[in-house]
Amino acid sequence: MRKDPEKLGLYVFFFLLVVFQLVLIFLNEKTFGGADSISHYHIAKYAFKYPHLFLDLWGKPVYTTLLSFFALGGFKLAQIFNLIVAVFSLYVVYIIARQYFPKSAFSITVLAAFAPIYFVLTTSCLTEVLFGLVLIISVYLFFAKKYLFSAIVLSFIPFVRSEGIVFLPVFAAALVLSRAYRSVLFLLTGTLFYSLVGFLAFGDVLWIINRFPYPTGESVYGNGSLFHFIKKSDTIFGIPMLTLILIGLVVETTDVLKKFSLTSPKTIHYILVVGSWLTYFAAHSYVWWQGRGGSLGLIRVIGGVLPLAALSAAAGLEFILDKTKGKRAILVIAGFVMASQLLLFLFKSDLPVKAPETDKLIEKSARFLKENQLNGKVYYFNPMIVFHLDLDPYDKTKSNWGIGDKLKPSNSMDYGDIIVWDAHFGPNEGRTSLATLKNDASLQLVKTLLPVQKITVLGGHDYGVYIFQKVKNRVASGRSETIVRDLGIAESDAPQILKYNGENALEMSPATEYSPNIIVAMNELPSGEIIDVELSIEFMGDAEIFEKEVLLIISVENERENLRYEKRSLLWGKDDSDWKKATVNTRFSADIPQSSIIKMYIWNKDRKKLFVKSLNAEVKAH
């Protein structure tokens, strides 16, 4: 039997890809998708213990069922499940492309594997990869004229990702145009199957609708531009692949319109491939623009149609290679495209992946609970807490997501119970404010974990993790020490100090860009966990001062490294006439080098004229 060198090369490529991804699974500090990946893993891991989880619509029944066997072996084995699915998907892409775009099949498979969003999804515990496999297999079966099987396989796609429902009318149209009328009815197979299973489990034949986990109205996550995913297309596909997709769309559209016929194979293939992935792309663009359906505008969702979009890229590359004369020239172009995709991906990626500070703080909070033997029931908002504590998230005697009473959370807790609030999940998904917890007389704040650098998360909240415990008698917070400093404007006889409006004032003229600094060194402060800084000013402007023209600055520095930078604009209007007060605050972890300093000053960025009556700093360690 004659060997196929291209297929041999494909198998070698898959082997190297798998080895590379396996190494990253063990070296990466975090998995793509963060808390969502952890939640899918937990649902699958505990589904055999709590069978109703097999029908959890957020977890996605098909994904949960297939992942569950791997999840029993731990999180890394669950990641390997997605890797297996991804490689199988890429192989199907190759098989289809080899039939319709033979010169491009191998190259497009490589491009898809190193499409930025698909590469990171490959070792997550997210649903997009299995979603892509179901879709590409359905297309493969359709092209093989196995219409009935194609319809049955696709019918289960809404139970891999809910938005898969948008493909049903597209495939229905393609089946009708192919005169496979009977197969159209089988697009309901998955829904009928799960409706029956749900009826037996819950006694509700409409459970899919009644238990739908996403809001149908406005989303808590807000909205964004209609062109959000278009603008992010290079990050999704990679520039080489995106360029080929655009060429392919033009080529295929032109080809279909030349001798347009609704029932021609080219038109049907166009509807099935281009129609499917563009409909999905447009649907996600619309719901993010409208702020509906729980959309967060995450670009990873487009990874679900990337294998199918790869066929459009194949059409673009095939067009270029068909215009190329000579086998060597074809190899050079194909090699250049693959190398460009790979090198651009590696250049822009920071591998192995480092855990962000937010994840590190969650892990630290779990370590704090273990080390201090705080063994009460844990109420949490970020699913990674129970992951790091190795708790069964469905055992309500040990942990509970969210809190029932959002007005007085302690009402839902027993004495000794713990609540771990984080600034991302707490106020958004959890609908619980930090102020509510602090104002609850039965909750004692036992630990605060803050990043050194400011991190602003969803809702404009400064990120932090706060651990509370329900107690009978709340005690005052521990010892703190405050350092108070000012510029000493009243006592100075420096030439910049003059009398203005009856007060000693520092004059900042257009020739003065910076005020003198107020500096507090970290080694001046007592040991503590948190540093609070407040810088206040009383000033007058000689003329109007607008946003960003004059800034009040707090800068935390260690030699040449800036650890934190907080600023506030000083504003002076034409109707202002008396001394005006302004304040800027910041709060950060004390876990920084003792050689660091806190530097506070005025930056007269646009060289305005103003007078400063006082500039006072208060730095507290606790």
Coordinates of N, CA and C in Angstrom, one line a residue, residues 452 485 517-525 531 533 554-565 588 592-601 619:
V452 N -1.3 44.4 45.2 CA -0.5 45.6 45.3 C -0.9 46.6 44.3
R485 N 1.6 63.4 57.4 CA 2.6 64.4 56.9 C 1.9 65.4 56.1
N517 N 7.5 66.7 47.0 CA 6.9 65.4 47.3 C 6.7 65.3 48.8
I518 N 5.7 64.5 49.2 CA 5.5 64.0 50.5 C 5.9 62.5 50.4
I519 N 6.8 62.1 51.2 CA 7.3 60.7 51.0 C 7.2 59.9 52.4
V520 N 6.6 58.7 52.3 CA 6.6 57.8 53.4 C 7.3 56.5 53.0
A521 N 8.3 56.1 53.7 CA 9.0 54.9 53.4 C 8.3 53.7 54.1
M522 N 8.2 52.6 53.4 CA 7.6 51.4 53.9 C 8.2 51.0 55.3
N523 N 9.5 51.1 55.4 CA 10.2 50.7 56.6 C 9.9 51.6 57.8
E524 N 9.2 52.7 57.5 CA 8.7 53.6 58.6 C 7.4 53.0 59.3
L525 N 6.7 52.2 58.6 CA 5.4 51.7 59.0 C 5.6 50.4 59.8
I531 N -2.3 48.6 53.7 CA -1.9 50.0 53.7 C -3.0 50.8 53.2
V533 N -3.9 54.8 52.2 CA -3.3 56.1 52.0 C -4.4 57.1 51.6
I554 N -0.8 59.7 44.0 CA -0.2 58.8 45.0 C 0.5 57.7 44.2
S555 N 1.8 57.6 44.4 CA 2.7 56.7 43.6 C 3.4 55.8 44.6
V556 N 3.3 54.5 44.5 CA 4.0 53.5 45.3 C 5.2 53.0 44.4
E557 N 6.4 53.2 44.8 CA 7.5 52.9 44.0 C 8.6 52.1 44.7
N558 N 9.2 51.2 44.0 CA 10.4 50.4 44.5 C 11.5 50.6 43.5
E559 N 12.4 51.5 43.8 CA 13.5 51.9 42.9 C 12.8 52.4 41.6
R560 N 13.0 51.7 40.5 CA 12.4 52.2 39.2 C 11.1 51.6 38.9
E561 N 10.7 50.7 39.7 CA 9.4 49.9 39.5 C 8.2 50.6 40.1
N562 N 7.2 50.9 39.3 CA 6.0 51.5 39.9 C 5.0 50.4 40.2
L563 N 4.7 50.3 41.6 CA 3.9 49.2 42.0 C 2.4 49.6 42.0
R564 N 2.1 50.9 42.2 CA 0.7 51.3 42.2 C 0.7 52.8 41.9
Y565 N -0.3 53.2 41.2 CA -0.4 54.6 40.8 C -1.9 55.1 40.8
F588 N -3.9 49.0 49.5 CA -3.2 48.0 48.8 C -2.5 47.1 49.8
I592 N 4.9 44.1 50.0 CA 5.7 44.7 49.0 C 7.1 44.9 49.7
P593 N 8.2 45.1 48.9 CA 9.5 45.3 49.5 C 9.6 46.4 50.4
Q594 N 10.3 46.2 51.5 CA 10.5 47.3 52.5 C 11.3 48.5 52.0
S595 N 11.9 48.3 50.9 CA 12.7 49.4 50.2 C 11.7 50.3 49.5
S596 N 10.4 50.0 49.4 CA 9.5 50.8 48.6 C 9.2 52.1 49.4
I597 N 8.7 53.1 48.6 CA 8.3 54.3 49.2 C 6.9 54.7 48.6
I598 N 6.2 55.5 49.4 CA 4.9 56.0 49.0 C 5.1 57.5 48.7
K599 N 5.0 57.9 47.4 CA 5.3 59.3 47.1 C 4.0 60.0 46.7
M600 N 3.8 61.2 47.2 CA 2.5 61.9 47.0 C 2.9 63.4 46.6
Y601 N 2.2 63.8 45.5 CA 2.5 65.2 45.0 C 1.4 65.6 44.1
V619 N -1.1 58.0 56.2 CA -0.8 56.6 55.8 C -1.0 55.7 57.0

